[in-house]
Coordinates of C-alpha atoms and ligand atoms in Angstrom, one line a residue:
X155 CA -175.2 -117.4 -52.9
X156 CA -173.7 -115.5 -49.9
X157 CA -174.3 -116.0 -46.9
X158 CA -174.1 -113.6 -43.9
X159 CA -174.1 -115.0 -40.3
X160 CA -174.5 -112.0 -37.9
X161 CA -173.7 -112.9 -34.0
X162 CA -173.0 -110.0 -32.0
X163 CA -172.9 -107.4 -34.8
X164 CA -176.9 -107.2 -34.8
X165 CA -177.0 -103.6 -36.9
X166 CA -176.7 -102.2 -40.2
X167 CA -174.7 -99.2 -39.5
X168 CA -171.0 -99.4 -40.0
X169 CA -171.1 -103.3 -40.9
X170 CA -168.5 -104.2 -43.2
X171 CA -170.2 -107.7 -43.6
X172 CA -173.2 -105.6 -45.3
X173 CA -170.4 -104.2 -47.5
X174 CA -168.4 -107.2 -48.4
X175 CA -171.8 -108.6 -49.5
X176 CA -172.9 -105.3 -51.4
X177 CA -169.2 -105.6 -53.2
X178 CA -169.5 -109.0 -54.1
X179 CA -173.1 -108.5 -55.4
X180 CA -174.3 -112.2 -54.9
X181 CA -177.7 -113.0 -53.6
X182 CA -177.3 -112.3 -50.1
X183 CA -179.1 -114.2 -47.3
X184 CA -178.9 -113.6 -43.6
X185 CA -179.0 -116.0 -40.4
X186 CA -178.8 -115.8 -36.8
X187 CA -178.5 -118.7 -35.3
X188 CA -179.2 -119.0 -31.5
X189 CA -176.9 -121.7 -30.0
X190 CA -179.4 -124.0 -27.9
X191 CA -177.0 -124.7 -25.2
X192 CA -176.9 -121.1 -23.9
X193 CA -180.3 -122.5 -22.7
X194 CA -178.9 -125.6 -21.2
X195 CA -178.4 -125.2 -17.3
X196 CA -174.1 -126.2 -16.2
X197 CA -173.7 -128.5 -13.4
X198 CA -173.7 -125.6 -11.4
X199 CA -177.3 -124.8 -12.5
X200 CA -176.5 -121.8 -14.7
X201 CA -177.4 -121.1 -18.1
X202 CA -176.0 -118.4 -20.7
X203 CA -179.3 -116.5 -21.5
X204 CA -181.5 -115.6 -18.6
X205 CA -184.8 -114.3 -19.1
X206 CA -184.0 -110.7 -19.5
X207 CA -181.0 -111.1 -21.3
X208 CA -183.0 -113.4 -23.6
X209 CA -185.4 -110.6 -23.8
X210 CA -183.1 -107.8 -24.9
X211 CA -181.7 -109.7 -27.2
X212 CA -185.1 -110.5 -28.7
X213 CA -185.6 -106.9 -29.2
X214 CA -182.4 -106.4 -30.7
X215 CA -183.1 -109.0 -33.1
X216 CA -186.7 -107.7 -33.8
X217 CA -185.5 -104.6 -34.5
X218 CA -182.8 -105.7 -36.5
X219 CA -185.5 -107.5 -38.7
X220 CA -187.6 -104.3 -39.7
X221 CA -184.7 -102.7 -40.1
X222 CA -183.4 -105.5 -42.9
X223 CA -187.2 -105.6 -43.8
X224 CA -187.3 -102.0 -45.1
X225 CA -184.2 -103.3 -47.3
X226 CA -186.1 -105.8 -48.7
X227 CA -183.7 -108.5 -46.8
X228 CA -185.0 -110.7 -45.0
X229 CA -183.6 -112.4 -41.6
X230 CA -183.9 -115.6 -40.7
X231 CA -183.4 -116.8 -37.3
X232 CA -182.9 -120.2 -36.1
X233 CA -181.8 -122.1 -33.1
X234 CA -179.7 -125.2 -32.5
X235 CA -175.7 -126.0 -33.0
X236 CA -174.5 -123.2 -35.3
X237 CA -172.0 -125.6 -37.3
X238 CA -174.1 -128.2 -37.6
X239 CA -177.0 -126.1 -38.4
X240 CA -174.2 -124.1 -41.1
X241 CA -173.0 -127.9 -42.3
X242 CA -176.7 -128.9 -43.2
X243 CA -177.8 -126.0 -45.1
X244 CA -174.6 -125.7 -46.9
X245 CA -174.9 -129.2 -47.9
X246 CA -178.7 -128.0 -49.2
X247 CA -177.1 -125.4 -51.0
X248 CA -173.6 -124.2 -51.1
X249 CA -172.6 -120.7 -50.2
X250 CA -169.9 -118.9 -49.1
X251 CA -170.1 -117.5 -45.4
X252 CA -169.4 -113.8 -44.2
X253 CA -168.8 -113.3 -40.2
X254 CA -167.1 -111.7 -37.9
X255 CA -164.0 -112.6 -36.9
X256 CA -164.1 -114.8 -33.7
X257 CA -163.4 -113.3 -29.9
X258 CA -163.8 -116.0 -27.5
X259 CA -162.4 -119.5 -28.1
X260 CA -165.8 -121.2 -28.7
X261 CA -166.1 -118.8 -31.8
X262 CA -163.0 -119.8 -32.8
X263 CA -163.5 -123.4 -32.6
X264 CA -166.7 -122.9 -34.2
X265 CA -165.5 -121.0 -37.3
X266 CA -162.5 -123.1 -37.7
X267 CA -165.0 -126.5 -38.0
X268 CA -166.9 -124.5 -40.6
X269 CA -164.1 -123.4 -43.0
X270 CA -163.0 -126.4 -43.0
X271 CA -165.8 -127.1 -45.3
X272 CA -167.2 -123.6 -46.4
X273 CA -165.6 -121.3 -47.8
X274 CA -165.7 -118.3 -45.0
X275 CA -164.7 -115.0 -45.0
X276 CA -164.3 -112.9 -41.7
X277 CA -164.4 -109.0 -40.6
X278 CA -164.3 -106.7 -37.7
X279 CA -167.6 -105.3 -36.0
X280 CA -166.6 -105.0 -32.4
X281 CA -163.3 -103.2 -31.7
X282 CA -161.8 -99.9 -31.9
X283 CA -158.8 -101.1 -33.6
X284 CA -158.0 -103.3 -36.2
X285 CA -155.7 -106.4 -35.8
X286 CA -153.4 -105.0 -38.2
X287 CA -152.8 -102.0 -36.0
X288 CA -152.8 -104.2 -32.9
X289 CA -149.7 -106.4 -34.9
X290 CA -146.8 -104.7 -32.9
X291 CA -148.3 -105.5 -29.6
X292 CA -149.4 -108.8 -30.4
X293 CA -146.8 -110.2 -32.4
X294 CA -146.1 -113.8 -30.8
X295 CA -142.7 -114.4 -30.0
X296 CA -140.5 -117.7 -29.8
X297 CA -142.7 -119.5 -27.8
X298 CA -145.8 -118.3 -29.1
X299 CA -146.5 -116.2 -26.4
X300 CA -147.9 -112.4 -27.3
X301 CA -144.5 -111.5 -25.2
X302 CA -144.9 -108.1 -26.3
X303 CA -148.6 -107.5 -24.6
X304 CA -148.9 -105.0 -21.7
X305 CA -149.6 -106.8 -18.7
X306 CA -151.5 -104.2 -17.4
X307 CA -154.7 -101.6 -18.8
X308 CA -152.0 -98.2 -18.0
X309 CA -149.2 -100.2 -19.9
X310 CA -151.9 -100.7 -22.5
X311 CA -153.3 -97.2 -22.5
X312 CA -150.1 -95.5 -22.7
X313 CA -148.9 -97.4 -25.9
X314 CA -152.3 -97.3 -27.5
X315 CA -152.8 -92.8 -26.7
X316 CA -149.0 -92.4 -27.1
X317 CA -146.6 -94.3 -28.6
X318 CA -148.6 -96.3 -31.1
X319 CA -151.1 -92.8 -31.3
X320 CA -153.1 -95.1 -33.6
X321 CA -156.1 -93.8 -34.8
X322 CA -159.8 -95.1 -34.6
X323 CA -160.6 -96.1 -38.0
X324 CA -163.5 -94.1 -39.2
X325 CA -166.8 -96.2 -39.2
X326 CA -168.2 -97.3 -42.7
X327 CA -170.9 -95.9 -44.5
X328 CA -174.6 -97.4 -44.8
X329 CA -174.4 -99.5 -47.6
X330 CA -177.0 -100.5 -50.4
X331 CA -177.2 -103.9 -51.1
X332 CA -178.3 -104.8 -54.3
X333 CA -179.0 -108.5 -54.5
X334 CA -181.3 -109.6 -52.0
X335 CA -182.6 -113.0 -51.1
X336 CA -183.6 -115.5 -48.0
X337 CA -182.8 -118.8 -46.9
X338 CA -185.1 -121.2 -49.0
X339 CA -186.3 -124.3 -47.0
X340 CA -185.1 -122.9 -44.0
X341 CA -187.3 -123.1 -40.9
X342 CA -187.5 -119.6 -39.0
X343 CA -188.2 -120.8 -36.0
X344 CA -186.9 -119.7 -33.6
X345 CA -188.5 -120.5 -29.9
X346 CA -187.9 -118.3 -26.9
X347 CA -188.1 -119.2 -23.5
X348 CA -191.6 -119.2 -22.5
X349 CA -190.8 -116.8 -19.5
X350 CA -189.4 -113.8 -21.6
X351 CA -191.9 -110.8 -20.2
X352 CA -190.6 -107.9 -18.9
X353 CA -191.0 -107.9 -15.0
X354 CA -192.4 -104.4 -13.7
X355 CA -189.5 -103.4 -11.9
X356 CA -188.0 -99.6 -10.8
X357 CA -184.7 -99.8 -12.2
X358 CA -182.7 -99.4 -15.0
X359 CA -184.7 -100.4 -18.6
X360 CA -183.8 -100.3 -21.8
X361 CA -185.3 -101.6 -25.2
X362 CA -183.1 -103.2 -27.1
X363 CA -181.7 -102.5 -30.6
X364 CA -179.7 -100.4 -33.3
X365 CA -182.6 -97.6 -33.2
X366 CA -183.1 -97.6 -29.7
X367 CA -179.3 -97.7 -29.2
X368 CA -178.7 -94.6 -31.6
X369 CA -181.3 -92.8 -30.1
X370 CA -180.0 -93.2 -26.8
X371 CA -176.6 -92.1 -27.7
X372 CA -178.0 -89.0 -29.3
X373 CA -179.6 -88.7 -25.8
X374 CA -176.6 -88.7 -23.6
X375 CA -174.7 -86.7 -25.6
X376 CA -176.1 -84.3 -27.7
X377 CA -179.8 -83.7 -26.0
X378 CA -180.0 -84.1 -22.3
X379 CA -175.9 -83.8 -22.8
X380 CA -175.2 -85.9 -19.5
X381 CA -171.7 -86.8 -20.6
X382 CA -170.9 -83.1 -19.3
X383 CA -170.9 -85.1 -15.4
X384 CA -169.6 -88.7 -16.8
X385 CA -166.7 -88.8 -14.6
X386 CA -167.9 -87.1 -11.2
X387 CA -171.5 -89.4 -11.7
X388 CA -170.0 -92.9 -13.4
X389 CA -169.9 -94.3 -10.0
X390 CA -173.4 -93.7 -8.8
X391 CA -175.5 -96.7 -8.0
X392 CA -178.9 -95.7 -9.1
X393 CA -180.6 -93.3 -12.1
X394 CA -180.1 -93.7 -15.9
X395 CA -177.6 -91.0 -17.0
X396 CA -174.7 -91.5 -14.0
X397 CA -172.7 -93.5 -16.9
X398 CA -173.6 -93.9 -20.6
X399 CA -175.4 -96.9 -20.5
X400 CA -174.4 -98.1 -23.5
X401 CA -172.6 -101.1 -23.3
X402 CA -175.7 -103.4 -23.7
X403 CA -176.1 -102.1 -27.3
X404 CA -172.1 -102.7 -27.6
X405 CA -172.5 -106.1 -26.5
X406 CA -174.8 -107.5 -28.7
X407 CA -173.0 -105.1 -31.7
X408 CA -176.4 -103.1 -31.8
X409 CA -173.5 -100.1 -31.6
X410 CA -170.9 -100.3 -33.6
X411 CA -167.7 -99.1 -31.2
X412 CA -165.8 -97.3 -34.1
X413 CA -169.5 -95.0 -34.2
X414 CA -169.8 -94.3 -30.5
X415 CA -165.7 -93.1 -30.4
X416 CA -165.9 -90.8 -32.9
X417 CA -169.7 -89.5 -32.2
X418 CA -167.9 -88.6 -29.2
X419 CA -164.8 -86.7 -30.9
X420 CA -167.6 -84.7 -32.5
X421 CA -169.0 -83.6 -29.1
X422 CA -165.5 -83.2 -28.4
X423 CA -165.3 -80.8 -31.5
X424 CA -168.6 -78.8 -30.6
X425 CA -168.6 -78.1 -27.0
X426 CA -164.7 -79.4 -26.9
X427 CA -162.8 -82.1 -24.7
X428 CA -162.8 -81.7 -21.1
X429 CA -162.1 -84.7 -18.7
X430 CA -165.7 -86.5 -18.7
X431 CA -165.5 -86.8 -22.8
X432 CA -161.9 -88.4 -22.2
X433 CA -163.0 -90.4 -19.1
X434 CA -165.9 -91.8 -21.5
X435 CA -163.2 -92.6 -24.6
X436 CA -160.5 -93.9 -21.6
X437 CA -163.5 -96.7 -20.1
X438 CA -164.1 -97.4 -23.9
X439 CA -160.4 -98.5 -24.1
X440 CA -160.7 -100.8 -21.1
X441 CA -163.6 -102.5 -23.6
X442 CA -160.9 -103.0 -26.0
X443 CA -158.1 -103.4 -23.6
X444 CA -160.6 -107.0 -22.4
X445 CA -160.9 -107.9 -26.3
X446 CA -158.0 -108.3 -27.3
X447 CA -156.2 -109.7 -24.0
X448 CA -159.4 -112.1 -24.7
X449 CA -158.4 -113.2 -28.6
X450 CA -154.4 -113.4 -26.9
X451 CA -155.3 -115.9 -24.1
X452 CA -158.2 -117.8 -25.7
X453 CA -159.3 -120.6 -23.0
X454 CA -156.4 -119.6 -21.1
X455 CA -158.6 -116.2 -20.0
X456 CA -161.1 -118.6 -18.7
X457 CA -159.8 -121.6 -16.8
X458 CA -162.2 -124.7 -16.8
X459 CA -165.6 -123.7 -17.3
X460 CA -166.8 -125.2 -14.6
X461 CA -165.6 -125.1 -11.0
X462 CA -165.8 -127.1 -8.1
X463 CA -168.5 -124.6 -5.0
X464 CA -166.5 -125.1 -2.5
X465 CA -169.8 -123.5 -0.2
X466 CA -172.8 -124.7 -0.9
X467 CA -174.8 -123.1 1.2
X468 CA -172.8 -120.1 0.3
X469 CA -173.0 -120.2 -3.4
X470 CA -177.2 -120.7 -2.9
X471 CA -177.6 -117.7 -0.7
X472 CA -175.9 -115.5 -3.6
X473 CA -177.9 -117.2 -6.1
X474 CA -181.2 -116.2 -4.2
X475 CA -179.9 -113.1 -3.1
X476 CA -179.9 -114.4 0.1
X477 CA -176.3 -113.6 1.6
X478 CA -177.3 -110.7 4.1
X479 CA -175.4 -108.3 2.9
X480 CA -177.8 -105.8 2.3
X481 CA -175.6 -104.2 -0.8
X482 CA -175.1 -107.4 -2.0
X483 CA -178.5 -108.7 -2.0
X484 CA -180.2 -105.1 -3.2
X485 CA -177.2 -106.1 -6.7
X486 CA -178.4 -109.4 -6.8
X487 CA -182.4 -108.4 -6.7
X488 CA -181.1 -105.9 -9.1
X489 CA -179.2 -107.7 -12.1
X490 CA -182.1 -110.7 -12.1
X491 CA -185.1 -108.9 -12.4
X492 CA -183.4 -105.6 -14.7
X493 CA -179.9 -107.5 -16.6
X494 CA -178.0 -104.6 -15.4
X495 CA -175.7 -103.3 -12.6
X496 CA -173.4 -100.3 -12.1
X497 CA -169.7 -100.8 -12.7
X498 CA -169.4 -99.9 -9.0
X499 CA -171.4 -102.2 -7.7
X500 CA -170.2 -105.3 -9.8
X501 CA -166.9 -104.2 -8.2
X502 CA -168.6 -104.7 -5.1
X503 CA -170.0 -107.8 -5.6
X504 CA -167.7 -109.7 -7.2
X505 CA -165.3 -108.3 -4.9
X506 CA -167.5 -110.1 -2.1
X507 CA -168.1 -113.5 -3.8
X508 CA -164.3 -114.1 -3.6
X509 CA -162.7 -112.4 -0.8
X510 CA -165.5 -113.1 1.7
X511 CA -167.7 -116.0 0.2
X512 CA -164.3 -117.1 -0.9
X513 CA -166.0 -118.7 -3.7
X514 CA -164.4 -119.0 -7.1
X515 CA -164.3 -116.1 -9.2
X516 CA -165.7 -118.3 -12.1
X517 CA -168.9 -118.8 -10.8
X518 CA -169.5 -115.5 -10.4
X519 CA -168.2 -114.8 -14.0
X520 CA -170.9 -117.3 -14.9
X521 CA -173.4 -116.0 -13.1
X522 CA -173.3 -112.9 -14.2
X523 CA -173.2 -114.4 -17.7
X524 CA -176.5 -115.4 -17.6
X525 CA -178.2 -112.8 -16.3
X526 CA -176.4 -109.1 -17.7
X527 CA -178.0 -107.5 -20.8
X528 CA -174.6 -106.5 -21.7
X529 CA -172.6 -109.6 -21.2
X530 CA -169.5 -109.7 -23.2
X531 CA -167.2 -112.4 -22.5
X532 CA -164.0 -110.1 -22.1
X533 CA -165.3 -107.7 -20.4
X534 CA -167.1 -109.7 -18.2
X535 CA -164.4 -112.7 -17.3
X536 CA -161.6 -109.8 -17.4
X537 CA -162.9 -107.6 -14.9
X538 CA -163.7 -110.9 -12.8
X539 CA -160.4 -111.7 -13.2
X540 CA -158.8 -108.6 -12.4
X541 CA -160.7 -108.3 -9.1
X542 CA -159.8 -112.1 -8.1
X543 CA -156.5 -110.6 -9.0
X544 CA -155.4 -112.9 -11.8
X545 CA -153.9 -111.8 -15.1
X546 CA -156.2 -112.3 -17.9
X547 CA -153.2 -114.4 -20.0
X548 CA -152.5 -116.8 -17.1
X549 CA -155.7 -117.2 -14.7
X550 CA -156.0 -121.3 -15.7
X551 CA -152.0 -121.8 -15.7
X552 CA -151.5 -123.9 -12.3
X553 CA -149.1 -121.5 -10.7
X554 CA -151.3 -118.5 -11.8
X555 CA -149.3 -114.9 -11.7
X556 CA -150.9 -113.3 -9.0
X557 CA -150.8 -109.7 -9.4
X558 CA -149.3 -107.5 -6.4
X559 CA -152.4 -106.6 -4.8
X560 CA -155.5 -108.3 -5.2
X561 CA -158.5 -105.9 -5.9
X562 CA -160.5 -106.0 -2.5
X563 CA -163.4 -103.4 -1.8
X564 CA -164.1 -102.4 1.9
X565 CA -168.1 -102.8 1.2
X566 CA -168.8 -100.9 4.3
X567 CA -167.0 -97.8 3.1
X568 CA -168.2 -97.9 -0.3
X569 CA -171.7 -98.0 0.5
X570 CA -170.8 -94.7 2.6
X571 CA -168.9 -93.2 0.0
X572 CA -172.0 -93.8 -3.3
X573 CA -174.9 -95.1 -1.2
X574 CA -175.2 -92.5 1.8
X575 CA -178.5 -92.4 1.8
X576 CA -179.3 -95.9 0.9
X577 CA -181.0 -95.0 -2.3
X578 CA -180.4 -98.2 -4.1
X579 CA -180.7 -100.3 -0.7
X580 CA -184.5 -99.5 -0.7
X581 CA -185.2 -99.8 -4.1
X582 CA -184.0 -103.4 -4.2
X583 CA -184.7 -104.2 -0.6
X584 CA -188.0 -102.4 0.5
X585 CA -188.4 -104.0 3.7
X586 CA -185.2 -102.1 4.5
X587 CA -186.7 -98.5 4.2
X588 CA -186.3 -97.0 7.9
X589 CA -182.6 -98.3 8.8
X590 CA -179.7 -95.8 8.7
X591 CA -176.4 -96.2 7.1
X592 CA -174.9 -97.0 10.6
X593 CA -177.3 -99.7 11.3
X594 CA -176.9 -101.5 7.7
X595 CA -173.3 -101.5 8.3
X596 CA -173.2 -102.6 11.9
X597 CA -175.4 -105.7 10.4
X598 CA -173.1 -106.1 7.0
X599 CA -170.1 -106.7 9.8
X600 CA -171.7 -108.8 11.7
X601 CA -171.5 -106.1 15.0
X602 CA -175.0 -105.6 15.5
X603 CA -177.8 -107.4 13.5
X604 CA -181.2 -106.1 12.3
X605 CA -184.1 -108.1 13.6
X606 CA -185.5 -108.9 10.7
X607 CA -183.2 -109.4 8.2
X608 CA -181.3 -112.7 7.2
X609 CA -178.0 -112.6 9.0
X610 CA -175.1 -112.4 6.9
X611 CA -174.0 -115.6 5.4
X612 CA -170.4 -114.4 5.8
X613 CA -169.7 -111.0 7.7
X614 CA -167.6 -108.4 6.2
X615 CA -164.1 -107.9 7.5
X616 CA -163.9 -104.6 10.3
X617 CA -163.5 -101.8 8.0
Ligands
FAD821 C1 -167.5 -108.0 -12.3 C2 -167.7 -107.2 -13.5 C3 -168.4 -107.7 -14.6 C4 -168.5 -106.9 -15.8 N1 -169.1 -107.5 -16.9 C5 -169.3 -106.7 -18.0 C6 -169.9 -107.3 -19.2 O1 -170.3 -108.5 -19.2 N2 -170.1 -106.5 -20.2 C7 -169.6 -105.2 -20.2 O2 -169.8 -104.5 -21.3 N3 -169.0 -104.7 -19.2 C8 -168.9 -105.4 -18.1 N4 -168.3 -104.8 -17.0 C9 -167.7 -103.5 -17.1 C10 -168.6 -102.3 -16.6 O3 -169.2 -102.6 -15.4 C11 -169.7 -102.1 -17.6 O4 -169.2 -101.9 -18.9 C12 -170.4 -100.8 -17.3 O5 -171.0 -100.8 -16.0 C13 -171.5 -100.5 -18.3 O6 -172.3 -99.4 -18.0 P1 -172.1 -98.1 -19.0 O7 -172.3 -98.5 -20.4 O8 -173.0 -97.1 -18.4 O9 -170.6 -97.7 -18.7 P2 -169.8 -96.4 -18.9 O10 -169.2 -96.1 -17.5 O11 -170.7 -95.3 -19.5 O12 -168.6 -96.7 -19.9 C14 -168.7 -96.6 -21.3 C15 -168.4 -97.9 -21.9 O13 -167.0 -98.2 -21.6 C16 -166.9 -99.7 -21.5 N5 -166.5 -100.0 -20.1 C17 -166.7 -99.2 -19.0 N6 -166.1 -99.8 -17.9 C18 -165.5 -100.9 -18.3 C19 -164.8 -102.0 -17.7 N7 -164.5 -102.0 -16.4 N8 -164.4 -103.0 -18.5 C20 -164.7 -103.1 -19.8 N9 -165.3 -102.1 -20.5 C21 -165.8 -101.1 -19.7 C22 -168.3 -100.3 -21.7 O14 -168.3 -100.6 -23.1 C23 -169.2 -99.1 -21.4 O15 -170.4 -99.2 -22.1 C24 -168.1 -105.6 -15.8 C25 -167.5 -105.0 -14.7 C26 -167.3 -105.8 -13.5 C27 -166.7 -105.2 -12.3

């Protein structure tokens, strides 16, 4: 028997594991296993899977399930430790494993304690590139450093669109499978937090899943065609079509990457390439840029997990959206109660917890970890990172290289510049609805406060 483990490559399009399995033509079975300490709060009282990320990820998984139904394959999902949970049914009944290839250095550590004892065999879901045409720039030299890896996105960028000019492997076809099978004796239970409804709320909602996710690329680019204003709208704070939107079905592998790039080179080849179909392909390289500086550092690209607050008081107001920065607050309201934020405004935030809260970028990495629909460790911790100004491959070394210029966002002149007329403000902060720009800034520096708001924890600098 074979068995596939699916993680975050919940889809049936371009899958090689699907295919491996069809080639092989065992009887297949397949298992996701939701690790029960994403549910277990950190000393910092986080947890990996808040409610509404537990809840998109339930419809990715539901869907996922009809979709294997119609195939006659059915999906079992569990929770618990995955290796132990792998170790005990393998000792039931032996199988070989199929999975994808590990990203972060918990996968890693989890897939090397399994093939220690099963026979595993891994693929790529979740990139753009294979590691085989990554090789020349991640070739470890003497001292097994990857001494060859850019050390910045551009450096990357260039040698990726230029001088490597590799190109995106074309995604697989739908494969048939023709052995099919389930788990015997295994338990499909799987509980949820209690609390996983869908608060009413006016922002930003998606349902989770491959359909959905298809759909909703078919959407943006061929129907309501709203890639035609991707770069003069990606930085908008508020809507549903200012960016793509996609990166929640990417996370969870719903997408496959390889299908998304080239749906786009055939919009490219219809209506042909301007600069918001590059601008789309260029943020989709920053994705991949994050992956694979990710799978270079390992735990490097994280540091401890958990950090020392150095501000108590501080670190609670953020938590409960209770800092007084209006635009702070309005993205805090915002990513608990929808799972989702702008780019520009994660800029913004993060960009506050350390350089005004002066908190440490890891807590905010972990908070947004619980909490975003489309978490993905390297995208998440790397663009943390980068704004706490720390190169992904040395943020835990003790004399961390700092880069140049650390990435510092004048709040005050950003919510000028994609927040004029407070749009997002009052969605998220309602009690806010008659102040002017002038007046929210005034009480964001600490100048001149509004009555009847909390005052600001920490003031922004003058602009
Ligand atoms: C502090 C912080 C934390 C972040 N955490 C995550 C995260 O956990 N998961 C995540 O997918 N993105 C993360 N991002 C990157 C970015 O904010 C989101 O990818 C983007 O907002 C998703 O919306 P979209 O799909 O409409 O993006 P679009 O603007 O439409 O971009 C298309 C795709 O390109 C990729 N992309 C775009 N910007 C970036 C970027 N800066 N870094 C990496 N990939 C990018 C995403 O896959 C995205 O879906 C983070 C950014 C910041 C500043």
């Amino acid at each position: 028997m074979q068995l596939l483990w699916l993680r975050n490559d919940l889809r049936l399009h371009d899958h090689p594991g699907f295919r491996i399995a069809a080639e092989r033509g065992e009887p297949l079975a397949v298992v996701y296993i939701l690790p029960d300490h994403w549910l277990t709060p950190d000393n910092n009282g986080l947890n990996r899977l808040g409610t509404i990320k537990a809840r998109f990820l339930r419809a990715t998984l539901i869907n996922l399930h009809r979709n294997l139904n119609s195939e006659n394959i059915r999906l079992t999902l569990i929770s618990g430790d995955p290796v132990e949970r792998l170790m005990e049914c393998y000792d039931r009944e032996p199988f070989t494993l199929l999975t994808q290839a590990a990203q972060a250095p918990e996968e890693s550590a989890w897939l090397q304690a399994i093939s220690d004892k099963i026979p595993t065999t891994t693929y790529e879901a979740m990139t753009l590139f294979s590691p085989e045409q990554m090789a020349p720039l991640t070739n470890t030299g003497h001292d097994d450093s990857p001494a060859l890896w850019p050390k910045s996105f551009s450096a990357f960028r260039r040698q990726i669109e230029s001088r490597l000019a590799l190109p995106v492997a074309e995604p697989l076809k739908t494969q048939n499978l023709r052995l099919l099978d389930w788990l015997p004796g295994w338990p499909g239970n799987l509980t949820w937090p209690d609390d996983c409804v869908w608060p009413p709320h006016q922002g930003f909602s998606l349902n989770g899943g491959e359909d959905p996710g298809i759909r909703w690329l078919a959407d943006y680019l061929w129907e309501s065609r709203s890639i035609q204003h991707y770069k003069t709208s990606r930085n908008q704070l508020t809507g549903l079509k200012y960016s793509s939107h996609l990166s929640p079905y990417l996370a969870w592998g719903a997408l496959s990457p390889k299908y998304v790039w080239h749906q786009i080179l055939k919009y490219e080849r219809e209506f042909g390439s301007d600069e918001h179909s590059y601008w789309l392909r260029y943020e989709l390289l920053w994705r991949e840029y994050f992956h694979w500086t990710l799978r270079l550092a390992g735990d490097r690209f994280f540091g401890q997990r958990e950090v020392p607050i150095a501000h108590q008081e501080r670190w609670q107001a953020w938590c409960e959206a209770r800092t007084g920065i209006p635009m702070v607050d309005a993205g805090i309201q915002e990513l608990k109660q929808s799972g989702f934020v702008s780019n520009r405004l994660r800029q913004n935030m993060a960009s506050y917890l350390i350089h005004t809260l002066e908190l440490d970028w890891r807590l905010g990495a972990a908070f947004f970890e619980q909490h975003l629909i489309d978490f993905d460790p390297a995208s998440n911790w790397g663009n943390w990172a980068y704004i706490a100004g720390i190169h992904g491959m040395t943020s835990s070394d003790a004399g961390a290289e700092q880069m140049h210029q650390d990435h510092v966002f004048d709040l005050n002149w950003q919510l000028e510049q994609y927040d004029p007329a407070l749009k997002h403000i009052k969605m998220w902060l309602p009690q806010l609805g008659d102040l002017t720009l002038k007046q929210i800034q005034s009480h964001q520096q600490g100048s001149s406060l509004i009555p009847n708001y909390l005052k600001p924890v920490a003031s922004l600098p003058a602009s």
